[in-house]
Coordinates of C-alpha atoms in Angstrom, one line a residue:
M1 CA 124.4 37.2 94.6
A2 CA 127.6 38.2 95.4
G3 CA 130.6 35.4 94.9
N4 CA 128.9 33.0 93.2
N5 CA 131.0 33.1 90.1
L6 CA 128.2 34.6 87.6
T7 CA 128.9 34.7 84.1
G8 CA 128.3 37.1 81.7
S9 CA 127.0 40.9 81.1
I10 CA 124.0 41.9 83.6
P11 CA 121.8 42.0 81.7
P12 CA 119.5 45.2 80.9
E13 CA 116.1 43.8 82.5
I14 CA 117.7 44.9 86.1
G15 CA 116.4 48.4 85.5
N16 CA 112.8 46.6 86.2
A17 CA 114.1 46.5 89.8
T18 CA 113.1 49.8 90.8
Q19 CA 112.8 48.9 94.6
I20 CA 115.7 46.9 95.0
H21 CA 117.8 49.5 98.1
V22 CA 121.0 46.8 98.2
L23 CA 122.6 45.1 94.7
D24 CA 125.5 43.3 95.8
L25 CA 127.2 41.5 92.4
S26 CA 130.6 41.3 93.5
S27 CA 133.3 38.9 93.2
N28 CA 131.8 37.2 90.7
H29 CA 132.8 37.0 86.4
L30 CA 130.9 39.2 85.2
V31 CA 131.6 40.7 82.0
G32 CA 131.1 44.2 79.4
L33 CA 129.4 47.5 80.2
I34 CA 127.3 48.8 82.9
P35 CA 123.9 49.2 81.4
K36 CA 122.2 52.0 81.2
E37 CA 119.2 50.9 82.6
F38 CA 120.9 51.6 86.3
K39 CA 119.2 54.7 86.1
R40 CA 115.9 53.8 87.0
L41 CA 117.3 52.3 89.9
T42 CA 116.6 55.2 91.7
S43 CA 115.9 53.5 95.5
L44 CA 119.2 51.9 95.4
E45 CA 121.1 52.8 98.4
R46 CA 124.3 49.8 98.4
L47 CA 125.6 49.0 94.9
M48 CA 128.7 46.1 95.1
L49 CA 130.2 45.4 91.6
N50 CA 133.9 45.3 93.0
G51 CA 135.7 42.6 91.8
N52 CA 134.7 41.9 88.3
Q53 CA 135.8 42.3 84.6
L54 CA 133.3 45.4 83.7
S55 CA 135.3 47.7 81.8
G56 CA 134.0 51.1 79.8
R57 CA 133.3 54.3 80.9
I58 CA 131.5 54.6 84.5
P59 CA 128.1 55.8 83.3
S60 CA 126.9 58.1 84.0
E61 CA 123.7 57.7 84.5
F62 CA 125.2 57.3 88.0
G63 CA 123.7 60.8 88.3
S64 CA 120.1 59.7 89.0
L65 CA 121.4 57.3 91.9
N66 CA 120.4 59.9 95.0
D67 CA 119.5 57.8 97.8
L68 CA 122.9 55.7 96.5
E69 CA 125.0 55.7 100.0
Y70 CA 128.6 53.4 99.4
L71 CA 129.7 52.7 95.8
D72 CA 132.0 49.5 95.2
L73 CA 133.6 49.6 91.8
S74 CA 136.9 48.8 92.6
T75 CA 139.0 45.5 90.8
N76 CA 137.4 46.0 87.5
K77 CA 138.3 47.2 83.6
F78 CA 137.0 50.6 83.8
N79 CA 138.2 53.6 82.2
E80 CA 138.0 56.7 80.2
S81 CA 137.4 59.5 83.4
I82 CA 135.5 59.4 86.5
P83 CA 132.5 61.0 85.8
S84 CA 131.8 64.1 86.9
I85 CA 128.0 63.2 88.1
L86 CA 129.2 61.3 90.8
G87 CA 129.9 64.8 92.8
D88 CA 126.1 65.4 93.1
L89 CA 125.3 61.7 94.8
L90 CA 125.3 63.6 98.3
K91 CA 124.1 60.4 100.0
L92 CA 127.4 58.7 99.2
H93 CA 129.8 57.6 102.1
Y94 CA 131.9 55.1 100.6
L95 CA 133.2 55.2 96.9
N96 CA 135.9 52.7 95.4
L97 CA 136.9 53.1 92.7
S98 CA 140.4 52.1 92.8
N99 CA 142.8 49.1 90.9
N100 CA 140.7 49.9 87.5
K101 CA 142.1 51.6 84.4
L102 CA 140.8 55.6 84.7
A103 CA 142.5 58.0 83.8
Q104 CA 142.6 62.1 83.2
A105 CA 142.0 64.4 86.3
I106 CA 139.8 63.9 89.4
P107 CA 137.0 65.9 89.2
F108 CA 136.8 68.7 90.8
K109 CA 133.0 68.0 91.7
L110 CA 134.0 65.7 94.1
G111 CA 134.3 68.2 96.7
K112 CA 130.7 68.2 97.2
L113 CA 130.6 65.3 98.8
G114 CA 129.9 66.7 102.1
Q115 CA 129.1 63.2 104.0
L116 CA 132.2 60.2 101.7
N117 CA 133.9 58.7 104.6
Y118 CA 135.8 56.4 102.6
M119 CA 137.5 57.9 99.1
D120 CA 140.2 55.2 97.4
L121 CA 140.8 56.2 93.9
S122 CA 144.3 54.4 93.7
H123 CA 145.9 51.8 91.2
N124 CA 144.7 53.9 88.3
S125 CA 146.1 56.3 85.7
L126 CA 145.1 59.6 87.3
E127 CA 146.3 62.5 86.3
G128 CA 146.8 66.5 86.9
K129 CA 146.9 68.5 90.5
I130 CA 144.7 67.6 93.2
P131 CA 141.4 69.6 93.5
S132 CA 142.1 72.0 95.9
E133 CA 137.7 71.6 96.4
M134 CA 138.4 68.3 98.2
G135 CA 139.6 70.2 100.9
S136 CA 135.9 70.6 101.6
M137 CA 134.9 66.7 102.3
Q138 CA 134.8 67.7 105.7
S139 CA 133.2 64.0 106.4
L140 CA 136.7 62.3 105.3
V141 CA 137.8 59.7 107.4
T142 CA 140.1 57.3 104.8
L143 CA 141.8 59.0 101.4
D144 CA 143.9 56.8 99.0
L145 CA 144.9 58.4 95.8
S146 CA 148.0 55.8 95.7
H147 CA 149.5 54.4 92.4
N148 CA 148.5 57.5 90.1
N149 CA 150.6 59.7 88.1
L150 CA 148.6 62.7 89.8
S151 CA 151.0 65.5 90.2
G152 CA 151.7 69.2 91.7
S153 CA 151.6 70.0 95.2
I154 CA 148.9 68.7 97.6
P155 CA 146.4 71.6 98.5
S156 CA 146.4 73.8 101.2
S157 CA 142.6 73.1 101.9
F158 CA 143.6 70.0 102.7
E159 CA 144.8 71.2 106.5
E160 CA 140.6 71.7 107.0
M161 CA 140.1 68.0 106.4
R162 CA 140.4 67.5 110.4
G163 CA 139.1 64.3 110.6
L164 CA 141.1 62.3 108.0
S165 CA 142.4 59.7 110.0
Y166 CA 144.4 57.8 106.7
V167 CA 146.0 58.5 103.8
D168 CA 147.9 57.5 101.2
I169 CA 149.5 59.0 98.3
S170 CA 152.1 56.9 97.5
Y171 CA 153.7 56.9 93.8
N172 CA 152.8 59.6 92.3
H173 CA 154.5 63.0 91.2
L174 CA 153.6 65.0 94.1
E175 CA 155.8 67.4 95.6
G176 CA 156.0 70.8 97.9
P177 CA 155.1 70.8 101.5
L178 CA 152.4 68.2 103.1
P179 CA 149.3 69.5 104.7
N180 CA 149.2 70.4 108.7
I181 CA 147.2 67.8 109.8
S182 CA 148.3 64.6 111.5
A183 CA 146.6 62.7 108.8
F184 CA 149.9 63.9 106.6
R185 CA 152.2 64.3 109.7
E186 CA 151.8 61.0 111.6
A187 CA 151.9 58.9 108.0
P188 CA 154.5 55.9 107.5
P189 CA 156.7 56.1 104.6
E190 CA 155.2 53.6 102.8
R191 CA 152.7 55.9 102.6
L192 CA 154.4 58.9 101.5
K193 CA 156.8 57.0 99.1
G194 CA 157.3 56.9 95.6
N195 CA 157.4 61.1 95.2
K196 CA 159.0 63.7 93.2
G197 CA 159.8 66.1 96.2
L198 CA 157.4 66.0 99.5
C199 CA 158.6 67.3 102.4
G200 CA 157.3 68.0 105.7
N201 CA 157.3 64.6 107.3
V202 CA 159.9 64.0 110.1
R203 CA 158.9 60.8 110.3
A204 CA 158.6 59.6 106.7
L205 CA 162.0 61.2 106.8
L206 CA 161.4 63.7 104.1
P207 CA 163.3 66.7 104.1
P208 CA 162.2 70.4 105.8
C209 CA 160.6 71.8 103.4
N210 CA 162.6 75.1 103.3
A211 CA 165.7 72.8 101.9
H212 CA 164.8 73.1 98.0
G213 CA 164.7 76.9 98.2
S214 CA 167.2 78.1 95.4
K215 CA 170.9 79.0 95.6
K216 CA 169.9 82.6 95.5
D217 CA 167.4 81.8 98.1
H218 CA 170.3 80.6 100.4
T219 CA 171.9 83.8 99.8
V220 CA 169.1 85.9 100.5
I221 CA 168.9 84.2 104.1
F222 CA 172.2 84.1 105.2
S223 CA 172.6 88.5 104.8
V224 CA 169.3 88.1 106.5
L225 CA 170.6 85.9 109.7
A226 CA 173.7 88.4 109.2
V227 CA 171.6 91.2 110.5
F228 CA 169.3 88.9 112.8
V229 CA 172.9 87.6 114.8
L230 CA 173.8 91.5 115.1
L231 CA 170.1 92.9 116.4
S232 CA 169.5 89.5 118.4
A233 CA 172.9 90.5 119.9
L234 CA 170.9 93.4 120.8
F235 CA 168.4 93.2 122.4
T236 CA 169.4 90.2 124.5
I237 CA 171.2 93.3 126.3
V238 CA 168.3 94.7 126.6
F239 CA 166.2 91.7 128.1
V240 CA 168.4 90.1 130.0
I241 CA 168.0 94.5 132.2
V242 CA 164.4 94.0 132.3
Q243 CA 164.5 90.6 133.0
R244 CA 166.1 91.7 136.0
K245 CA 164.2 94.4 137.2
K246 CA 160.8 92.0 136.8
K247 CA 162.6 89.4 138.2
H248 CA 161.3 89.9 142.0
Q249 CA 157.9 90.8 141.2
D250 CA 157.7 87.9 139.0
T251 CA 158.7 85.7 142.2
K252 CA 155.7 87.6 144.3
Q253 CA 153.3 86.8 141.7
N254 CA 154.1 82.7 140.9
H255 CA 153.8 82.3 144.9
M256 CA 150.3 84.0 144.7
H257 CA 148.7 82.7 141.7
G258 CA 151.4 79.3 141.3
E259 CA 152.5 78.0 138.0
I260 CA 149.6 77.7 135.3
S261 CA 150.3 74.8 132.3
F262 CA 147.5 76.3 130.4
S263 CA 147.4 75.0 125.6
V264 CA 144.5 75.5 123.6
L265 CA 144.8 74.5 120.1
N266 CA 144.4 78.5 117.9
F267 CA 143.7 80.5 121.3
D268 CA 146.1 82.6 123.3
G269 CA 146.4 80.3 126.8
K270 CA 146.7 83.3 129.1
S271 CA 143.6 84.9 127.7
M272 CA 141.8 82.4 127.0
Y273 CA 142.4 80.9 131.3
E274 CA 141.2 84.3 132.6
E275 CA 138.0 84.5 129.9
I276 CA 136.9 80.8 130.9
I277 CA 137.3 82.0 134.7
R278 CA 135.1 85.1 133.8
A279 CA 132.7 83.6 131.4
T280 CA 131.7 81.1 134.4
E281 CA 131.8 83.1 137.0
D282 CA 134.6 81.7 138.8
F283 CA 133.2 78.1 137.8
D284 CA 129.6 79.2 139.8
S285 CA 127.3 76.6 139.6
T286 CA 125.3 78.2 137.4
Y287 CA 126.8 77.2 134.3
C288 CA 127.3 73.9 135.1
I289 CA 125.8 71.1 132.6
G290 CA 126.7 67.8 134.1
K291 CA 128.5 65.8 136.9
G292 CA 130.4 62.8 136.5
G293 CA 133.3 61.4 138.2
H294 CA 136.1 62.8 137.4
G295 CA 134.9 66.4 137.2
S296 CA 131.8 69.0 136.1
V297 CA 131.0 70.0 132.9
Y298 CA 130.3 74.0 132.3
I299 CA 129.0 75.6 129.4
V300 CA 131.3 79.0 128.1
N301 CA 130.4 81.6 125.7
L302 CA 133.5 83.0 124.5
S303 CA 134.1 86.1 123.4
S304 CA 134.6 85.3 119.7
G305 CA 131.6 83.8 119.4
D306 CA 132.9 80.1 119.6
V307 CA 130.9 77.7 122.4
V308 CA 133.3 75.3 124.3
A309 CA 132.5 73.0 126.6
V310 CA 134.9 73.0 130.1
K311 CA 135.4 69.6 132.0
K312 CA 136.8 71.0 135.8
L313 CA 138.8 68.3 137.3
H314 CA 138.4 67.3 140.9
L315 CA 141.9 66.0 141.0
L316 CA 144.8 67.9 143.0
W317 CA 148.3 67.8 141.6
D318 CA 150.1 68.7 145.0
G319 CA 152.6 66.0 146.0
E320 CA 151.2 64.1 142.3
T321 CA 153.9 64.7 140.3
E322 CA 154.5 62.0 138.1
F323 CA 151.2 60.9 137.9
Q324 CA 150.7 65.1 136.5
K325 CA 153.4 64.3 134.0
E326 CA 151.8 61.0 132.9
F327 CA 148.6 63.2 132.5
L328 CA 149.7 66.0 130.8
N329 CA 151.5 63.9 128.1
E330 CA 148.1 61.8 127.3
V331 CA 146.0 65.0 127.3
R332 CA 148.5 66.6 124.5
A333 CA 148.2 63.3 122.6
L334 CA 144.4 62.7 122.7
S335 CA 144.3 66.7 121.4
E336 CA 146.2 65.4 118.2
I337 CA 143.1 63.2 117.3
R338 CA 140.6 64.1 114.7
H339 CA 137.5 61.9 114.1
R340 CA 134.1 62.9 113.3
N341 CA 133.2 60.6 116.0
I342 CA 135.3 61.8 118.8
V343 CA 134.4 64.8 120.6
K344 CA 137.3 67.1 120.1
L345 CA 139.8 68.2 123.3
Y346 CA 140.7 71.8 122.3
G347 CA 143.3 71.9 125.4
F348 CA 143.6 71.9 128.9
C349 CA 145.0 73.7 131.8
T350 CA 146.8 72.9 134.8
H351 CA 147.1 74.8 137.8
K352 CA 147.2 74.9 141.9
R353 CA 143.3 76.0 141.9
H354 CA 141.6 75.1 138.8
S355 CA 142.4 72.3 136.1
F356 CA 140.3 72.1 133.4
L357 CA 139.7 70.7 129.5
V358 CA 138.4 72.3 127.4
Y359 CA 136.4 70.1 124.4
E360 CA 134.3 70.7 121.7
Y361 CA 130.8 71.7 122.8
L362 CA 127.6 69.2 121.3
E363 CA 123.7 70.6 121.3
R364 CA 121.9 67.6 122.1
G365 CA 124.0 66.7 125.4
S366 CA 124.5 62.9 126.0
L367 CA 122.2 60.0 124.9
A368 CA 121.7 58.8 128.2
A369 CA 119.9 61.8 128.8
M370 CA 117.7 62.0 125.7
L371 CA 116.9 58.3 125.9
S372 CA 115.9 59.2 129.1
K373 CA 112.6 61.6 128.5
D374 CA 109.9 60.4 126.0
E375 CA 110.2 63.2 124.0
E376 CA 113.5 63.1 123.1
A377 CA 113.6 60.0 122.5
T378 CA 110.7 59.7 119.8
E379 CA 113.1 62.3 118.0
L380 CA 115.4 59.5 118.0
G381 CA 114.1 58.0 114.8
W382 CA 115.0 53.9 114.4
S383 CA 117.6 55.5 111.2
K384 CA 119.3 57.6 113.4
R385 CA 119.8 54.9 116.0
V386 CA 121.8 52.7 113.5
N387 CA 124.2 55.6 113.0
I388 CA 124.8 56.2 116.2
V389 CA 125.8 53.0 117.1
K390 CA 127.9 53.2 113.4
G391 CA 129.6 56.3 114.7
L392 CA 130.7 54.8 117.8
A393 CA 131.4 51.7 116.4
H394 CA 134.0 53.7 114.0
A395 CA 135.3 55.6 116.6
L396 CA 136.3 52.7 118.7
S397 CA 137.6 51.1 115.8
Y398 CA 139.7 54.6 115.5
M399 CA 140.9 54.1 118.8
H400 CA 141.7 50.3 118.7
H401 CA 143.3 50.0 115.4
D402 CA 144.2 53.5 114.1
C403 CA 146.1 55.4 117.0
L404 CA 149.5 54.5 117.6
P405 CA 149.8 52.8 120.8
P406 CA 146.1 51.9 120.4
I407 CA 143.7 53.4 123.3
V408 CA 141.5 52.3 124.9
H409 CA 138.6 53.9 126.5
R410 CA 137.7 52.0 129.6
D411 CA 134.6 53.6 130.4
I412 CA 132.2 53.4 127.4
S413 CA 128.3 54.2 128.5
S414 CA 125.4 56.2 127.3
K415 CA 126.6 59.1 129.3
N416 CA 130.0 59.3 127.6
I417 CA 128.3 59.0 123.8
L418 CA 126.8 63.2 123.1
L419 CA 125.0 64.1 120.0
D420 CA 125.5 67.0 118.0
S421 CA 122.5 68.8 116.2
E422 CA 122.2 66.2 113.4
Y423 CA 122.0 63.2 116.0
E424 CA 125.9 62.1 114.9
A425 CA 127.1 60.2 118.1
C426 CA 130.8 61.2 119.2
V427 CA 132.7 59.7 122.2
S428 CA 133.3 62.1 125.0
D429 CA 135.2 61.7 128.7
F430 CA 138.4 60.1 128.4
G431 CA 139.1 60.6 131.5
T432 CA 140.3 56.9 132.5
A433 CA 141.5 56.3 129.1
K434 CA 144.8 54.9 128.1
F435 CA 147.1 54.2 125.6
L436 CA 148.2 50.0 125.4
N437 CA 151.9 50.4 124.9
P438 CA 153.1 47.4 122.7
D439 CA 155.9 47.6 125.6
S440 CA 154.6 47.4 128.2
T441 CA 151.9 46.0 130.5
N442 CA 148.2 46.8 129.8
W443 CA 146.7 49.5 131.7
T444 CA 145.4 47.9 135.4
G445 CA 143.2 49.8 137.6
A446 CA 139.3 50.0 138.3
A447 CA 137.9 51.4 135.7
G448 CA 134.3 51.9 134.2
T449 CA 130.6 52.4 134.5
Y450 CA 128.5 49.6 136.3
G451 CA 126.3 48.5 133.7
Y452 CA 128.6 49.0 131.3
M453 CA 131.5 47.0 132.5
A454 CA 133.1 43.9 131.1
P455 CA 132.2 40.4 133.7
E456 CA 136.0 39.3 133.8
L457 CA 136.9 42.6 135.8
A458 CA 135.4 41.4 138.4
Y459 CA 138.2 38.3 138.4
T460 CA 141.1 40.3 136.5
M461 CA 142.0 44.2 136.6
E462 CA 143.9 43.8 133.3
V463 CA 141.8 46.5 130.9
N464 CA 142.0 46.2 127.2
E465 CA 140.5 46.5 123.9
N466 CA 137.5 43.3 125.0
C467 CA 136.7 45.6 127.8
D468 CA 135.2 48.5 125.2
V469 CA 134.0 45.5 123.0
Y470 CA 131.7 44.3 125.8
S471 CA 130.7 47.9 126.7
F472 CA 129.3 48.7 123.0
G473 CA 127.7 45.6 123.2
V474 CA 125.7 47.3 125.8
V475 CA 125.2 50.1 124.5
T476 CA 123.9 49.4 121.4
L477 CA 121.1 47.0 123.3
E478 CA 121.0 50.6 125.1
I479 CA 119.8 52.7 121.8
I480 CA 117.6 49.3 120.6
M481 CA 115.6 49.3 123.5
G482 CA 115.3 52.8 124.9
K483 CA 116.5 51.6 128.2
H484 CA 119.3 50.3 130.2
P485 CA 119.4 46.0 129.1
G486 CA 119.4 45.2 132.5
D487 CA 119.4 41.5 133.1
L488 CA 117.7 40.5 129.5
F489 CA 121.8 39.4 128.0
S490 CA 122.6 37.8 131.2
S491 CA 118.8 36.1 131.2
L492 CA 119.3 35.2 127.2
L493 CA 123.2 34.0 127.2
S494 CA 122.4 31.8 130.8
I495 CA 121.2 29.3 128.5
S496 CA 124.0 28.5 126.7
S497 CA 126.6 28.5 129.5
S498 CA 124.4 27.2 132.1
S499 CA 124.8 23.5 133.6
S500 CA 123.4 21.1 134.5
S501 CA 123.5 21.6 137.9
S502 CA 121.3 25.0 137.6
S503 CA 118.2 25.6 138.9
S504 CA 114.8 24.8 137.2
S505 CA 113.9 27.8 138.0
S506 CA 116.9 30.0 136.5
S507 CA 116.9 27.1 133.1
S508 CA 112.8 28.1 132.8
S509 CA 113.9 31.9 133.1
A510 CA 116.5 31.4 130.2
L511 CA 114.3 29.6 128.2
A512 CA 111.4 32.2 128.4
A513 CA 114.2 35.2 128.0
H514 CA 115.1 33.2 124.3
Q515 CA 111.2 33.1 123.3
I516 CA 110.6 36.6 123.9
P517 CA 109.8 38.2 120.0
I518 CA 112.2 40.6 118.6
V519 CA 109.7 43.7 118.8
D520 CA 109.5 43.2 122.5
V521 CA 112.5 44.6 123.4
L522 CA 113.1 47.3 121.0
D523 CA 111.9 50.6 122.0
Q524 CA 107.9 51.4 122.4
R525 CA 107.8 54.6 122.2
I526 CA 108.7 54.7 118.6
S527 CA 106.6 52.2 115.7
P528 CA 108.8 49.1 114.6
P529 CA 111.1 49.4 111.5
T530 CA 110.2 47.9 108.6
H531 CA 112.0 47.5 105.1
Q532 CA 115.8 47.9 105.1
V533 CA 115.8 49.3 108.3
A534 CA 114.7 46.8 109.9
N535 CA 117.6 44.2 108.7
E536 CA 119.7 46.8 109.9
V537 CA 118.7 47.2 113.5
V538 CA 118.0 42.8 113.7
S539 CA 121.6 43.0 112.9
L540 CA 123.0 45.5 115.4
V541 CA 120.9 43.3 117.9
K542 CA 123.0 40.0 116.7
I543 CA 126.1 41.8 116.6
A544 CA 125.0 43.0 120.8
F545 CA 124.4 39.4 121.0
S546 CA 128.6 38.5 119.7
C547 CA 130.1 41.4 122.1
L548 CA 128.3 40.7 124.5
N549 CA 130.2 36.7 125.2
S550 CA 131.4 36.3 128.4
S551 CA 134.6 35.2 127.2
P552 CA 136.6 38.3 125.9
K553 CA 138.3 36.3 123.0
S554 CA 135.4 34.8 121.7
R555 CA 134.6 38.9 120.7
P556 CA 135.0 40.1 117.4
T557 CA 137.3 43.0 117.7
M558 CA 135.6 47.0 116.8
K559 CA 137.7 46.7 113.1
Q560 CA 135.4 43.7 112.7
V561 CA 131.9 45.5 113.4
S562 CA 133.0 48.9 112.5
H563 CA 133.6 47.1 108.5
F564 CA 130.6 44.4 108.7
L565 CA 128.0 48.2 109.7
S566 CA 129.8 49.9 106.1
T567 CA 129.5 47.2 104.1
Q568 CA 127.0 44.7 104.8
M569 CA 124.1 43.8 107.3
L570 CA 121.9 40.3 107.9
H571 CA 119.6 39.5 105.2
L572 CA 116.6 38.2 107.0
S573 CA 115.3 34.8 106.6
K574 CA 111.4 35.9 108.0
P575 CA 109.9 38.9 108.8
V576 CA 111.1 41.0 112.3
H577 CA 108.1 40.0 113.8
M578 CA 108.3 36.3 114.4
M579 CA 111.6 36.7 114.9
T580 CA 112.7 35.5 118.6
C581 CA 116.1 36.8 120.9
G582 CA 116.9 33.5 120.5
E583 CA 117.2 33.0 116.9
L584 CA 119.7 35.8 116.9
L585 CA 122.1 34.0 119.7
G586 CA 122.2 31.1 116.5
L587 CA 123.8 33.8 114.4
D588 CA 127.0 35.2 113.9
P589 CA 127.4 37.5 111.4
L590 CA 130.7 38.7 112.0
G591 CA 132.6 35.1 112.0
T592 CA 133.9 35.2 115.3

């Protein structure tokens, strides 16, 4: 019912629709209060009332909507405070209350929303301090608090929000240091301006935080510096003498072992290198948990109790100084990426004997391995599979559209999708990834895994985001079918591109593929999807077909795909068991 010029108020009788899962009344002309009868819609998962003229307070009765995952009340006239009861909606992953007249403080209970990915409270009249409890929102990716009256400093607990990639706190009264995470460090000026006295962001041209001390502080600092200079001179003399004695010994050791370049976040490089060698018994095959085109992966149990995955590279650095430099620059940049659906790269080591990467360890291994084993594949129900596709889409959208410069993975396949203990998908193996600088030509060179590579790579070596989109389509079908789609999509798509000269046998084969019922291509090891999940699964199949378009320019962007999966799904005109593959080719949910 969205965008239908509906007028008047929302009738209280809507509370009788107790089995409804999705309610979209957005972009209409509705006025008045939200009926208290909404508390009876306990099956509701998605509620969109944005773009109306609704007023009054946000009803506390929303607290009974325990299954709610998506709530958009933006661009209305809601006033008073944000009800703290919203913090009890633990399944919520999207919350948009922007462009209203909400006042008072942000409820600290919102920090309980551990699954929330997106929060927009901008363009209101919120005041007071940002609650430190919000630092517990580990899944948050996007946070917009701009255009409010918030004051005080940003809580230090925000430094734990490693998944945060977009933040806008402009036009408030905030002051003090920014949290030391990339979302704040790399935020452009327009997302930080209009505040009282923030400091610490070089990119936004904010002053360094030590520039805000008082004159008394400066006097103390200068006194300390004077003493420090004198002590430094003394220590320098001693240091030079000691270094001369050690020089000969160090030269011999470097000759024996070669230079070690090691960087691991939160660890001492040298001791970590030694511990990894010791823990894997010099990379003994016993600890190997996987092999790929660029290296072998080992599981490492550290003395701290942490478990990491170490990928030992096949690369040899001798005579490849420029390539080594380029590789290290890219790896250092990749180690700054923090997204819940991208495997965390903790660090790397380059050494004449061993070169390896240190990654986050994910318990359930690769998606390909899970789908290949019947017992494990049955654990991947349809809801989990839908979430895996969503996670992959969000990761690629982040890489293509939120990283500067954009990152093209170049080798998206089911082997490079890893799952954690909660079946959350994470993109791994950036061994062939390439940054696309706007002032340089796109990366050229063979990349990808056979069966997942875009068809245009057969006649051009130019790799861009469209290649990842195609690979995403293949992986999506693989998740839905439980196996690599093989020739299915080529048969389905061939009829639209077949010419009059094509053989009758190939045409009949394509027609037969078009008539295959959707339920027949779904993974037969689990029961067919029903209700809302069925809509989501069919939507994924359709999106996959769009991504597999033979024309790169006709494919959707990953930002379009990610947005569609987060905000809407196809509404089926008939039951899933009555739909054919050919029918989905005629639908275009993304408008590409």
